[in-house]
Tab-separated table of C-alpha atoms in Angstrom:
chain	number	residue	atom	x	y	z
A	87	UNK	CA	-35.786	-84.167	38.648
A	88	UNK	CA	-37.580	-80.577	37.648
A	89	UNK	CA	-35.982	-78.899	40.556
A	90	UNK	CA	-32.104	-79.811	38.932
A	91	UNK	CA	-33.243	-78.781	35.602
A	92	UNK	CA	-34.603	-75.440	36.722
A	93	UNK	CA	-31.542	-74.904	39.156
A	94	UNK	CA	-28.907	-75.573	35.749
A	95	UNK	CA	-31.513	-73.459	33.635
A	96	UNK	CA	-31.300	-70.715	36.113
A	97	UNK	CA	-27.477	-70.978	36.510
A	98	UNK	CA	-26.831	-71.102	32.437
A	99	UNK	CA	-29.244	-67.774	32.519
A	100	UNK	CA	-27.157	-66.026	35.029
A	101	UNK	CA	-23.788	-66.754	33.530
A	102	UNK	CA	-25.168	-65.787	30.038
A	103	UNK	CA	-26.439	-62.244	31.650
A	104	UNK	CA	-22.933	-61.845	33.173
A	105	UNK	CA	-21.025	-62.619	30.191
A	106	UNK	CA	-23.401	-59.851	28.451
A	107	UNK	CA	-22.344	-57.520	31.006
A	108	UNK	CA	-18.721	-58.078	31.002
A	109	UNK	CA	-18.882	-57.967	27.029
A	110	UNK	CA	-20.993	-54.637	27.177
A	111	UNK	CA	-18.446	-53.209	29.934
A	112	UNK	CA	-15.476	-54.078	27.431
A	113	UNK	CA	-16.897	-52.467	24.640
A	114	UNK	CA	-17.187	-49.519	26.940
A	115	UNK	CA	-13.599	-49.392	28.000
A	116	UNK	CA	-12.657	-49.941	24.247
A	117	UNK	CA	-14.342	-46.376	23.480
A	118	UNK	CA	-11.957	-43.473	22.794
A	119	UNK	CA	-12.239	-40.554	25.222
A	120	UNK	CA	-13.535	-38.428	22.774
A	121	UNK	CA	-16.503	-40.747	22.631
A	122	UNK	CA	-16.765	-40.735	26.518
A	123	UNK	CA	-16.746	-36.974	26.654
A	124	UNK	CA	-19.472	-36.468	24.159
A	125	UNK	CA	-21.394	-38.923	26.457
A	126	UNK	CA	-20.352	-36.995	29.381
A	127	UNK	CA	-21.531	-33.613	27.744
A	128	UNK	CA	-25.065	-35.465	26.791
A	129	UNK	CA	-25.284	-36.528	30.705
A	130	UNK	CA	-24.673	-33.176	32.665
A	131	UNK	CA	-27.194	-31.368	31.428
A	132	UNK	CA	-29.917	-34.028	32.189
A	133	UNK	CA	-28.078	-33.742	35.755
A	134	UNK	CA	-28.130	-30.452	36.288
A	135	UNK	CA	-31.771	-29.764	34.847
A	136	UNK	CA	-32.870	-32.069	37.678
A	137	UNK	CA	-31.018	-30.554	40.568
A	138	UNK	CA	-32.394	-27.224	39.230
A	139	UNK	CA	-35.668	-28.463	39.623
A	140	UNK	CA	-35.115	-30.058	42.869
A	141	UNK	CA	-33.697	-26.672	44.299
A	142	UNK	CA	-37.289	-25.249	43.297
A	143	UNK	CA	-39.162	-27.611	45.472
A	144	UNK	CA	-39.922	-28.714	48.902
A	145	UNK	CA	-38.683	-31.973	49.320
A	146	UNK	CA	-39.250	-33.868	52.718
A	147	UNK	CA	-38.625	-37.700	51.689
A	148	UNK	CA	-35.616	-39.078	53.330
A	149	UNK	CA	-34.547	-41.428	50.319
A	150	UNK	CA	-35.161	-38.715	47.528
A	151	UNK	CA	-32.848	-36.326	49.472
A	152	UNK	CA	-30.196	-39.310	49.608
A	153	UNK	CA	-30.555	-39.412	45.944
A	154	UNK	CA	-30.118	-36.111	45.411
A	155	UNK	CA	-26.800	-36.210	47.285
A	156	UNK	CA	-25.501	-38.869	45.041
A	157	UNK	CA	-27.013	-36.821	41.909
A	158	UNK	CA	-24.941	-33.705	42.942
A	159	UNK	CA	-21.911	-35.570	43.817
A	160	UNK	CA	-21.593	-37.473	40.574
A	161	UNK	CA	-22.422	-34.163	38.677
A	162	UNK	CA	-19.670	-32.033	40.122
A	163	UNK	CA	-17.385	-35.237	39.348
A	164	UNK	CA	-18.754	-34.968	35.778
A	165	UNK	CA	-18.115	-31.211	35.590
A	166	UNK	CA	-14.274	-31.475	36.774
A	167	UNK	CA	-13.558	-34.427	34.285
A	168	UNK	CA	-14.963	-32.072	31.522
A	169	UNK	CA	-12.719	-29.223	32.483
A	170	UNK	CA	-9.712	-31.356	32.842
A	171	UNK	CA	-10.158	-32.856	29.282
A	172	UNK	CA	-9.722	-29.193	28.135
A	173	UNK	CA	-6.363	-28.783	29.110
A	174	UNK	CA	-5.027	-32.643	28.726
A	175	UNK	CA	-3.958	-31.743	25.181
A	176	UNK	CA	-1.881	-28.872	26.378
A	177	UNK	CA	0.570	-31.529	28.359
A	178	UNK	CA	1.343	-33.158	24.999
A	179	UNK	CA	2.412	-30.237	22.963
A	180	UNK	CA	4.277	-27.759	25.620
A	181	UNK	CA	6.092	-27.872	28.860
A	182	UNK	CA	3.701	-27.463	31.771
A	183	UNK	CA	3.983	-23.985	33.491
A	184	UNK	CA	2.804	-25.776	36.497
A	185	UNK	CA	6.463	-26.690	37.299
A	186	UNK	CA	6.462	-23.826	39.939
A	187	UNK	CA	3.933	-25.732	41.997
A	188	UNK	CA	4.611	-28.305	44.599
A	189	UNK	CA	6.783	-31.418	43.407
A	190	UNK	CA	4.542	-34.056	44.937
A	191	UNK	CA	1.355	-34.958	43.065
A	192	UNK	CA	-1.910	-35.061	44.619
A	193	UNK	CA	-4.263	-37.665	43.622
A	194	UNK	CA	-6.943	-35.917	42.493
A	195	UNK	CA	-4.706	-33.712	40.186
A	196	UNK	CA	-2.308	-36.469	38.835
A	197	UNK	CA	-3.289	-35.338	35.097
A	198	UNK	CA	-1.440	-31.858	36.262
A	199	UNK	CA	2.031	-33.838	36.707
A	200	UNK	CA	4.078	-36.404	35.085
A	201	UNK	CA	4.458	-37.261	31.326
A	202	UNK	CA	1.899	-36.394	29.324
A	203	UNK	CA	1.304	-39.853	27.598
A	204	UNK	CA	0.864	-41.295	31.202
A	205	UNK	CA	-1.260	-38.352	32.431
A	206	UNK	CA	-3.476	-39.086	29.767
A	207	UNK	CA	-4.205	-43.003	30.426
A	208	UNK	CA	-4.708	-41.947	34.003
A	209	UNK	CA	-7.349	-39.310	32.999
A	210	UNK	CA	-8.926	-41.772	30.536
A	211	UNK	CA	-9.232	-44.210	33.298
A	212	UNK	CA	-10.815	-41.627	35.496
A	213	UNK	CA	-12.932	-40.463	33.001
A	214	UNK	CA	-14.782	-43.731	32.271
A	215	UNK	CA	-15.462	-44.404	36.004
A	216	UNK	CA	-17.210	-40.694	36.263
A	217	UNK	CA	-19.226	-41.444	33.143
A	218	UNK	CA	-20.151	-44.869	34.112
A	219	UNK	CA	-21.252	-43.514	37.647
A	220	UNK	CA	-22.885	-40.537	36.396
A	221	UNK	CA	-24.773	-42.522	33.699
A	222	UNK	CA	-25.996	-44.957	36.686
A	223	UNK	CA	-27.314	-41.999	38.726
A	224	UNK	CA	-28.930	-40.409	35.868
A	225	UNK	CA	-30.676	-43.969	34.532
A	226	UNK	CA	-32.304	-44.241	38.014
A	227	UNK	CA	-34.220	-41.209	38.139
A	228	UNK	CA	-37.107	-41.982	36.413
A	229	UNK	CA	-38.768	-42.494	39.994
A	230	UNK	CA	-37.127	-39.446	41.497
A	231	UNK	CA	-38.512	-37.089	38.759
A	232	UNK	CA	-42.079	-38.476	39.411
A	233	UNK	CA	-41.889	-38.074	42.892
A	234	UNK	CA	-40.367	-34.946	42.340
A	235	UNK	CA	-43.325	-33.625	40.446
A	236	UNK	CA	-45.574	-34.151	43.394
A	237	UNK	CA	-43.204	-32.327	45.579
A	238	UNK	CA	-44.857	-28.488	46.377
A	239	UNK	CA	-43.201	-25.881	44.497
A	240	UNK	CA	-41.684	-22.968	46.101
A	241	UNK	CA	-43.473	-19.781	45.502
A	242	UNK	CA	-40.694	-17.397	45.339
A	243	UNK	CA	-37.017	-18.392	45.186
A	244	UNK	CA	-34.761	-15.516	46.216
A	245	UNK	CA	-31.999	-17.593	45.951
A	246	UNK	CA	-31.564	-20.340	43.897
A	247	UNK	CA	-28.383	-22.679	44.127
A	248	UNK	CA	-25.108	-21.119	43.129
A	249	UNK	CA	-24.765	-23.074	40.201
A	250	UNK	CA	-27.019	-20.659	38.220
A	251	UNK	CA	-26.130	-17.458	39.502
A	252	UNK	CA	-23.180	-15.373	40.966
A	253	UNK	CA	-24.886	-13.830	43.921
A	254	UNK	CA	-26.821	-16.600	45.658
A	255	UNK	CA	-25.870	-19.438	47.816
A	256	UNK	CA	-23.562	-22.505	46.411
A	257	UNK	CA	-24.414	-25.945	46.541
A	258	UNK	CA	-25.709	-27.532	50.004
A	259	UNK	CA	-29.039	-28.964	48.121
A	260	UNK	CA	-29.386	-31.875	50.816
A	261	UNK	CA	-28.802	-29.856	53.829
A	262	UNK	CA	-31.024	-26.849	52.466
A	263	UNK	CA	-34.010	-29.200	52.449
A	264	UNK	CA	-33.325	-30.756	55.608
A	265	UNK	CA	-33.245	-27.376	57.352
A	266	UNK	CA	-36.464	-26.256	55.182
A	267	UNK	CA	-38.319	-29.638	56.646
A	268	UNK	CA	-37.131	-28.971	59.919
A	269	UNK	CA	-38.695	-25.286	60.081
A	270	UNK	CA	-41.760	-26.216	58.439
A	271	UNK	CA	-42.724	-29.411	60.808
A	272	UNK	CA	-46.025	-28.972	62.552
A	273	UNK	CA	-45.624	-31.418	65.375
A	274	UNK	CA	-42.421	-29.621	66.795
A	275	UNK	CA	-42.463	-29.505	70.786
A	276	UNK	CA	-40.239	-31.901	72.662
A	277	UNK	CA	-42.086	-33.619	75.556
A	278	UNK	CA	-41.372	-30.672	78.079
A	279	UNK	CA	-43.027	-28.239	76.029
A	280	UNK	CA	-39.810	-26.436	74.691
A	281	UNK	CA	-39.307	-25.935	71.296
A	282	UNK	CA	-37.548	-28.453	68.850
A	283	UNK	CA	-33.897	-27.547	68.830
A	284	UNK	CA	-31.502	-28.107	65.622
A	285	UNK	CA	-27.902	-27.695	65.912
A	286	UNK	CA	-26.018	-26.957	62.528
A	287	UNK	CA	-22.526	-27.849	63.283
A	288	UNK	CA	-19.505	-27.216	61.344
A	289	UNK	CA	-15.809	-25.532	61.113
A	290	UNK	CA	-15.299	-21.817	60.646
A	291	UNK	CA	-16.617	-20.197	57.469
A	292	UNK	CA	-18.046	-23.406	55.943
A	293	UNK	CA	-21.661	-21.617	55.241
A	294	UNK	CA	-23.546	-22.214	58.501
A	295	UNK	CA	-24.846	-18.765	59.080
A	296	UNK	CA	-25.190	-18.487	55.280
A	297	UNK	CA	-27.518	-21.572	55.114
A	298	UNK	CA	-29.460	-20.322	57.731
A	299	UNK	CA	-30.200	-16.867	56.327
A	300	UNK	CA	-31.055	-18.497	53.042
A	301	UNK	CA	-33.665	-20.633	54.351
A	302	UNK	CA	-35.181	-17.747	56.772
A	303	UNK	CA	-35.490	-16.173	53.683
A	304	UNK	CA	-38.136	-18.614	51.905
A	305	UNK	CA	-41.304	-17.317	51.739
A	306	UNK	CA	-42.969	-20.144	52.950
A	307	UNK	CA	-40.797	-19.807	56.233
A	308	UNK	CA	-41.161	-16.393	56.767
A	309	UNK	CA	-44.643	-16.429	56.454
A	310	UNK	CA	-45.022	-19.467	59.214
A	311	UNK	CA	-43.435	-17.659	61.953
A	312	UNK	CA	-44.331	-14.453	63.397
A	313	UNK	CA	-40.487	-13.370	64.025
A	314	UNK	CA	-36.918	-14.175	64.107
A	315	UNK	CA	-34.863	-13.371	66.964
A	316	UNK	CA	-30.934	-13.737	67.204
A	317	UNK	CA	-28.941	-14.236	69.810
A	318	UNK	CA	-25.269	-15.100	70.588
A	319	UNK	CA	-23.836	-16.804	73.618
A	320	UNK	CA	-23.390	-13.664	75.990
A	321	UNK	CA	-27.302	-12.370	75.246
A	322	UNK	CA	-28.450	-15.647	75.404
A	323	UNK	CA	-27.635	-15.737	79.066
A	324	UNK	CA	-29.245	-12.674	79.816
A	325	UNK	CA	-32.695	-13.338	78.215
A	326	UNK	CA	-33.955	-14.422	81.533
A	327	UNK	CA	-33.575	-11.253	82.966
A	328	UNK	CA	-35.953	-9.296	80.443
A	329	UNK	CA	-39.609	-8.807	79.643
A	330	UNK	CA	-40.728	-11.860	77.717
A	331	UNK	CA	-43.503	-10.326	76.267
A	332	UNK	CA	-41.070	-10.183	73.026
A	333	UNK	CA	-41.377	-13.899	73.228
A	334	UNK	CA	-45.165	-14.084	72.306
A	335	UNK	CA	-46.238	-16.047	69.213
A	336	UNK	CA	-44.403	-18.488	66.925
A	337	UNK	CA	-40.796	-17.653	67.011
A	338	UNK	CA	-37.427	-18.737	65.415
A	339	UNK	CA	-34.879	-18.686	67.842
A	340	UNK	CA	-31.356	-18.509	65.774
A	341	UNK	CA	-28.396	-18.950	69.140
A	342	UNK	CA	-25.011	-18.978	67.690
A	343	UNK	CA	-22.319	-20.469	70.168
A	344	UNK	CA	-18.648	-20.307	70.170
A	345	UNK	CA	-18.061	-21.470	73.512
A	346	UNK	CA	-19.817	-24.550	75.420
A	347	UNK	CA	-22.986	-24.189	77.675
A	348	UNK	CA	-23.188	-25.834	80.730
A	349	UNK	CA	-26.520	-27.781	81.414
A	350	UNK	CA	-27.660	-25.160	84.046
A	351	UNK	CA	-27.454	-22.191	81.768
A	352	UNK	CA	-29.180	-24.277	78.927
A	353	UNK	CA	-32.121	-25.455	81.128
A	354	UNK	CA	-32.810	-21.789	82.202
A	355	UNK	CA	-32.666	-20.788	78.785
A	356	UNK	CA	-35.330	-23.580	77.752
A	357	UNK	CA	-37.779	-22.519	80.507
A	358	UNK	CA	-37.278	-18.831	79.269
A	359	UNK	CA	-38.394	-20.091	75.762
A	360	UNK	CA	-41.456	-21.989	77.488
A	361	UNK	CA	-43.681	-19.004	76.827
A	362	UNK	CA	-43.171	-19.202	73.195
A	363	UNK	CA	-46.345	-20.513	70.949
A	364	UNK	CA	-46.364	-24.276	69.808
A	365	UNK	CA	-44.339	-24.873	66.530
A	366	UNK	CA	-41.679	-22.440	67.481
A	367	UNK	CA	-38.121	-23.605	66.898
A	368	UNK	CA	-34.463	-23.129	67.985
A	369	UNK	CA	-31.730	-23.640	65.674
A	370	UNK	CA	-28.103	-23.932	66.971
A	371	UNK	CA	-24.995	-22.474	65.213
A	372	UNK	CA	-21.727	-23.680	66.462
A	373	UNK	CA	-18.150	-25.127	65.626
A	374	UNK	CA	-18.322	-27.111	68.964
A	375	UNK	CA	-19.498	-31.229	68.456
A	376	UNK	CA	-20.886	-30.428	72.164
A	377	UNK	CA	-23.675	-28.858	71.319
A	378	UNK	CA	-25.030	-31.689	69.453
A	379	UNK	CA	-26.136	-32.954	72.968
A	380	UNK	CA	-28.930	-29.749	73.144
A	381	UNK	CA	-30.614	-30.645	70.021
A	382	UNK	CA	-33.947	-32.840	69.785
A	383	UNK	CA	-33.449	-33.739	66.055
A	384	UNK	CA	-30.668	-35.041	64.616
A	385	UNK	CA	-28.207	-32.094	63.818
A	386	UNK	CA	-26.814	-30.855	60.486
A	387	UNK	CA	-23.455	-31.043	59.937
A	388	UNK	CA	-21.824	-29.039	57.311
A	389	UNK	CA	-18.632	-30.306	55.992
A	390	UNK	CA	-15.986	-29.068	53.699
A	391	UNK	CA	-16.906	-29.136	50.007
A	392	UNK	CA	-15.661	-32.199	48.188
A	393	UNK	CA	-13.044	-31.419	45.533
A	394	UNK	CA	-14.861	-31.604	42.626
A	395	UNK	CA	-17.512	-29.348	43.995
A	396	UNK	CA	-15.020	-27.003	45.503
A	397	UNK	CA	-13.475	-26.954	41.734
A	398	UNK	CA	-16.629	-25.939	40.314
A	399	UNK	CA	-17.164	-23.363	42.690
A	400	UNK	CA	-13.625	-21.851	42.314
A	401	UNK	CA	-13.974	-21.572	38.900
A	402	UNK	CA	-17.232	-20.096	38.444
A	403	UNK	CA	-15.908	-17.265	41.162
A	404	UNK	CA	-12.364	-17.190	39.568
A	405	UNK	CA	-13.490	-16.935	35.632
A	406	UNK	CA	-16.933	-14.589	36.474
A	407	UNK	CA	-18.356	-14.434	32.729
A	408	UNK	CA	-15.427	-15.959	30.647
A	409	UNK	CA	-16.011	-19.566	29.972
A	410	UNK	CA	-13.063	-22.176	31.426
A	411	UNK	CA	-12.826	-23.936	28.047
A	412	UNK	CA	-11.611	-21.196	26.462
A	413	UNK	CA	-8.464	-20.746	29.048
A	414	UNK	CA	-7.284	-24.357	29.418
A	415	UNK	CA	-4.206	-23.159	30.767
A	416	UNK	CA	-5.965	-21.404	33.333
A	417	UNK	CA	-8.205	-24.014	34.118
A	418	UNK	CA	-5.404	-26.358	34.900
A	419	UNK	CA	-4.028	-23.753	37.325
A	420	UNK	CA	-7.374	-23.521	38.714
A	421	UNK	CA	-7.492	-26.959	39.800
A	422	UNK	CA	-4.465	-26.895	41.392
A	423	UNK	CA	-5.604	-23.542	43.692
A	424	UNK	CA	-8.808	-24.996	44.396
A	425	UNK	CA	-7.236	-28.047	46.319
A	426	UNK	CA	-4.696	-25.573	47.735
A	427	UNK	CA	-7.660	-23.302	48.492
A	428	UNK	CA	-9.932	-26.109	49.904
A	429	UNK	CA	-7.273	-27.308	52.285
A	430	UNK	CA	-5.781	-24.593	53.476
A	431	UNK	CA	-8.497	-21.572	52.887
A	432	UNK	CA	-11.815	-20.855	54.153
A	433	UNK	CA	-14.897	-20.235	51.780
A	434	UNK	CA	-14.416	-16.440	52.516
A	435	UNK	CA	-10.591	-16.613	51.935
A	436	UNK	CA	-11.806	-18.314	48.478
A	437	UNK	CA	-13.681	-15.451	47.527
A	438	UNK	CA	-11.212	-12.835	48.602
A	439	UNK	CA	-8.583	-14.599	46.172
A	440	UNK	CA	-10.937	-15.485	43.235
A	441	UNK	CA	-12.239	-11.738	43.247
A	442	UNK	CA	-8.461	-10.740	42.780
A	443	UNK	CA	-7.698	-13.328	40.301
A	444	UNK	CA	-10.861	-12.557	38.251
A	445	UNK	CA	-9.397	-9.007	37.771
A	446	UNK	CA	-6.472	-10.612	35.344
A	447	UNK	CA	-7.074	-13.647	33.482
A	448	UNK	CA	-3.350	-14.056	32.696
A	449	UNK	CA	-1.305	-17.540	33.303
A	450	UNK	CA	1.809	-15.965	34.787
A	451	UNK	CA	-0.497	-13.768	37.239
A	452	UNK	CA	-2.380	-16.894	38.449
A	453	UNK	CA	0.947	-18.908	38.723
A	454	UNK	CA	2.181	-16.028	40.890
A	455	UNK	CA	-0.964	-15.861	43.170
A	456	UNK	CA	-0.253	-19.714	43.687
A	457	UNK	CA	3.151	-19.040	44.777
A	458	UNK	CA	2.159	-16.145	47.095
A	459	UNK	CA	-0.166	-18.414	48.653
A	460	UNK	CA	2.298	-20.891	49.666
A	461	UNK	CA	4.900	-18.116	50.690
A	462	UNK	CA	2.055	-16.456	52.849
A	463	UNK	CA	1.596	-19.531	54.565
A	464	UNK	CA	5.150	-20.594	55.050
A	465	UNK	CA	5.989	-17.033	56.385
A	466	UNK	CA	3.268	-16.952	58.963
A	467	UNK	CA	4.280	-20.476	60.472
A	468	UNK	CA	8.094	-19.470	60.721
A	469	UNK	CA	6.875	-15.922	62.374
A	470	UNK	CA	3.970	-17.107	64.420
A	471	UNK	CA	4.111	-20.973	64.461
A	472	UNK	CA	0.560	-21.789	63.065
A	473	UNK	CA	-0.915	-21.933	59.815
A	474	UNK	CA	-2.551	-18.347	59.003
A	475	UNK	CA	-6.258	-19.758	58.964
A	476	UNK	CA	-5.813	-20.749	62.614
A	477	UNK	CA	-4.190	-17.708	63.169
A	478	UNK	CA	-7.314	-15.883	61.941
A	479	UNK	CA	-9.671	-17.793	63.905
A	480	UNK	CA	-7.467	-16.719	67.321
A	481	UNK	CA	-7.814	-13.234	65.711
A	482	UNK	CA	-4.047	-13.095	65.982
A	483	UNK	CA	-2.388	-10.994	63.498
A	484	UNK	CA	-1.228	-12.273	60.129
A	485	UNK	CA	1.606	-11.203	57.682
A	486	UNK	CA	0.049	-10.472	54.361
A	487	UNK	CA	3.176	-8.948	52.492
A	488	UNK	CA	3.637	-11.717	50.437
A	489	UNK	CA	0.308	-10.766	48.434
A	490	UNK	CA	1.360	-7.280	47.237
A	491	UNK	CA	2.724	-7.349	44.176
A	492	UNK	CA	5.990	-5.302	44.781
A	493	UNK	CA	6.069	-5.245	48.525
A	494	UNK	CA	6.481	-1.835	50.306
A	495	UNK	CA	9.688	-1.639	52.396
A	496	UNK	CA	7.551	-2.004	55.703
A	497	UNK	CA	5.728	-5.331	56.352
A	498	UNK	CA	1.739	-5.240	55.904
A	499	UNK	CA	0.364	-6.964	58.794
A	500	UNK	CA	-3.370	-6.907	59.721
A	501	UNK	CA	-5.071	-7.771	62.941
A	502	UNK	CA	-8.071	-9.977	61.852
A	503	UNK	CA	-11.849	-9.142	62.376
A	504	UNK	CA	-14.193	-10.845	64.568
A	505	UNK	CA	-16.602	-12.238	61.813
A	506	UNK	CA	-18.823	-14.874	63.603
A	507	UNK	CA	-20.701	-15.687	66.752
A	508	UNK	CA	-18.738	-14.136	69.379
A	509	UNK	CA	-19.426	-11.196	71.360
A	510	UNK	CA	-18.549	-7.995	69.345
A	511	UNK	CA	-16.491	-5.334	70.855
A	512	UNK	CA	-17.485	-1.626	69.705
A	513	UNK	CA	-15.162	-0.060	67.263
A	514	UNK	CA	-13.719	3.310	68.237
A	515	UNK	CA	-14.492	6.410	66.522
A	516	UNK	CA	-11.117	6.620	65.925
A	517	UNK	CA	-10.441	3.484	64.467
A	518	UNK	CA	-13.826	3.554	62.447
A	519	UNK	CA	-12.883	7.178	60.767
A	520	UNK	CA	-9.440	5.756	59.260
A	521	UNK	CA	-9.123	5.208	55.480
A	522	UNK	CA	-10.497	2.090	53.838
A	523	UNK	CA	-8.722	-0.159	51.374
A	524	UNK	CA	-9.839	-3.060	49.463
A	525	UNK	CA	-7.618	-5.862	49.578
A	526	UNK	CA	-8.000	-6.720	45.843
A	527	UNK	CA	-7.103	-3.010	45.044
A	528	UNK	CA	-4.448	-3.082	47.047
A	529	UNK	CA	-2.838	-6.536	45.779
A	530	UNK	CA	-3.272	-4.845	42.333
A	531	UNK	CA	-1.952	-1.769	42.929
A	532	UNK	CA	0.126	-1.548	46.411
A	533	UNK	CA	0.628	2.389	45.825
A	534	UNK	CA	-3.271	2.766	46.844
A	535	UNK	CA	-1.846	1.835	50.669
A	536	UNK	CA	-2.636	4.834	53.034
A	537	UNK	CA	0.283	6.398	54.888
A	538	UNK	CA	-0.271	5.555	58.598
A	539	UNK	CA	-2.805	3.163	60.133
A	540	UNK	CA	-5.879	2.315	57.963
A	541	UNK	CA	-8.740	-0.564	57.533
A	542	UNK	CA	-8.507	-2.998	54.927
A	543	UNK	CA	-11.602	-4.565	53.547
A	544	UNK	CA	-10.852	-8.247	52.461
A	545	UNK	CA	-14.281	-9.151	51.202
A	546	UNK	CA	-17.873	-8.168	51.652
A	547	UNK	CA	-20.644	-10.944	51.194
A	548	UNK	CA	-23.486	-10.632	48.521
A	549	UNK	CA	-25.583	-12.692	50.882
A	550	UNK	CA	-27.521	-12.526	53.592
A	551	UNK	CA	-26.336	-11.639	56.674
A	552	UNK	CA	-23.948	-9.365	54.178
A	553	UNK	CA	-20.999	-9.277	56.282
A	554	UNK	CA	-18.054	-7.351	55.672
A	555	UNK	CA	-14.599	-8.416	56.379
A	556	UNK	CA	-12.976	-5.385	57.845
A	557	UNK	CA	-9.529	-5.607	59.537
A	558	UNK	CA	-6.795	-3.036	61.255
A	559	UNK	CA	-3.787	-2.567	59.711
A	560	UNK	CA	-1.425	-0.677	62.154
A	561	UNK	CA	1.441	1.349	60.489
A	562	UNK	CA	5.021	0.292	60.197
A	563	UNK	CA	6.428	-3.042	62.048
A	564	UNK	CA	4.116	-4.524	64.684
A	565	UNK	CA	5.433	-6.651	67.530
A	566	UNK	CA	4.007	-10.244	68.015
A	567	UNK	CA	1.957	-9.098	70.800
A	568	UNK	CA	0.184	-6.203	69.037
A	569	UNK	CA	-2.831	-8.239	68.258
A	570	UNK	CA	-3.452	-9.092	71.863
A	571	UNK	CA	-3.211	-5.514	72.739
A	572	UNK	CA	-5.559	-3.891	70.032
A	573	UNK	CA	-8.954	-4.492	69.431
A	574	UNK	CA	-10.028	-5.797	66.062
A	575	UNK	CA	-12.791	-4.355	64.007
A	576	UNK	CA	-16.338	-6.239	63.906
A	577	UNK	CA	-17.474	-7.492	60.874
A	578	UNK	CA	-19.567	-4.881	59.705
A	579	UNK	CA	-23.349	-6.060	58.589
A	580	UNK	CA	-26.017	-4.472	56.657
A	581	UNK	CA	-28.765	-3.879	58.813
A	582	UNK	CA	-31.140	-6.624	56.714
A	583	UNK	CA	-30.545	-9.596	58.312
A	584	UNK	CA	-28.950	-9.253	61.897
A	585	UNK	CA	-27.585	-12.913	62.098
């Protein structure tokens, strides 16, 4: 009898709690968009302060890293929703200037297309989900914050998260902590006596080299190792032929691989590294999934940023010191451009475009850039049969005529430089002496185009390893085979970090 009463009582209590929870959720759904927006504005600073504090600590707890990843994801979704609210009212009062864009709406950008009333209803549903998600994550941060206070603070922070400064690395909070943990682990040697090996794998230009350079600049890491050795696919095969005296001490070997390595070459390489002191580490940077087999620990995979995170990055770059909330039409265009750049361009390409757009915060100019981006892709697919991003990876010439405001009579085609870990070709003195023009200056004023051959500087990174993306521009029309006949310029790098 007592068991039956207990079971009935438990069932009644459970149903009552469920009723209250449903009642609470229903009241939340009835809240106006403005009320939910105020809640979001209160939650975001709390989330951001925890992320910023976590970026200044050494976190070794894997559960905390998973929680940090959830928090940053919810935070970027919140910032996207907050920005989108700023331009929702425009759809109710005017015709959208986005009519020049693609007619097929994207799921993430559905608030930019269709009728204003329908868009707002969809947006409010999205906003409610974003607020509830962020609120749930923030509500569970008490234990995280307590544990975070016990983590060692970084003595010096040369590059905080990009959230807080325009000249330092953006995001990658969890990946950065994982790499730091690997570098600072004490038990690091494999059973064979060779150093621990960590592969970092990702698509071209997602920030693999920047992540490694960022962590190597950390004060605790730089004081932990005697030196950092940088090798590419060619030099690592020749290392066994050289005097091994330079391999004495606790060393970090950063190895960039753009082609697969056979087992024999890898075994010889590992035997060469056996002379290094205990605690030495090897980091492999590659786009090849096959390099995962060389790792002695789980690899770090760098994926493309989420749409919300990418949108936050692009707006930060494109608006500069301007507040996107003061330019709602541009914020709406930026969301559309962010989706284009995320799928069609690398982070390098995004920086190139953002640098140009930051110079002119004008709606028609930004719409023109969106239109030119699409014409640029279509033209290269039509001419060469591949998307320009793939052409750049193969160092094949690409046509950039569509990015000049008033195209010259002759096409503007460039031979992309070699900017990653392959062996670099020496630049001839003749080509190095050619005039240089920044791509942004050329887009803004086609009149600065020199006569004859010249070099165009598409972008110069402000982060280690400070790569400059310099490309050769031949004069006049060029045959499709020119890229194979000509030697592209290597990306010039400042001597501070030779990665």
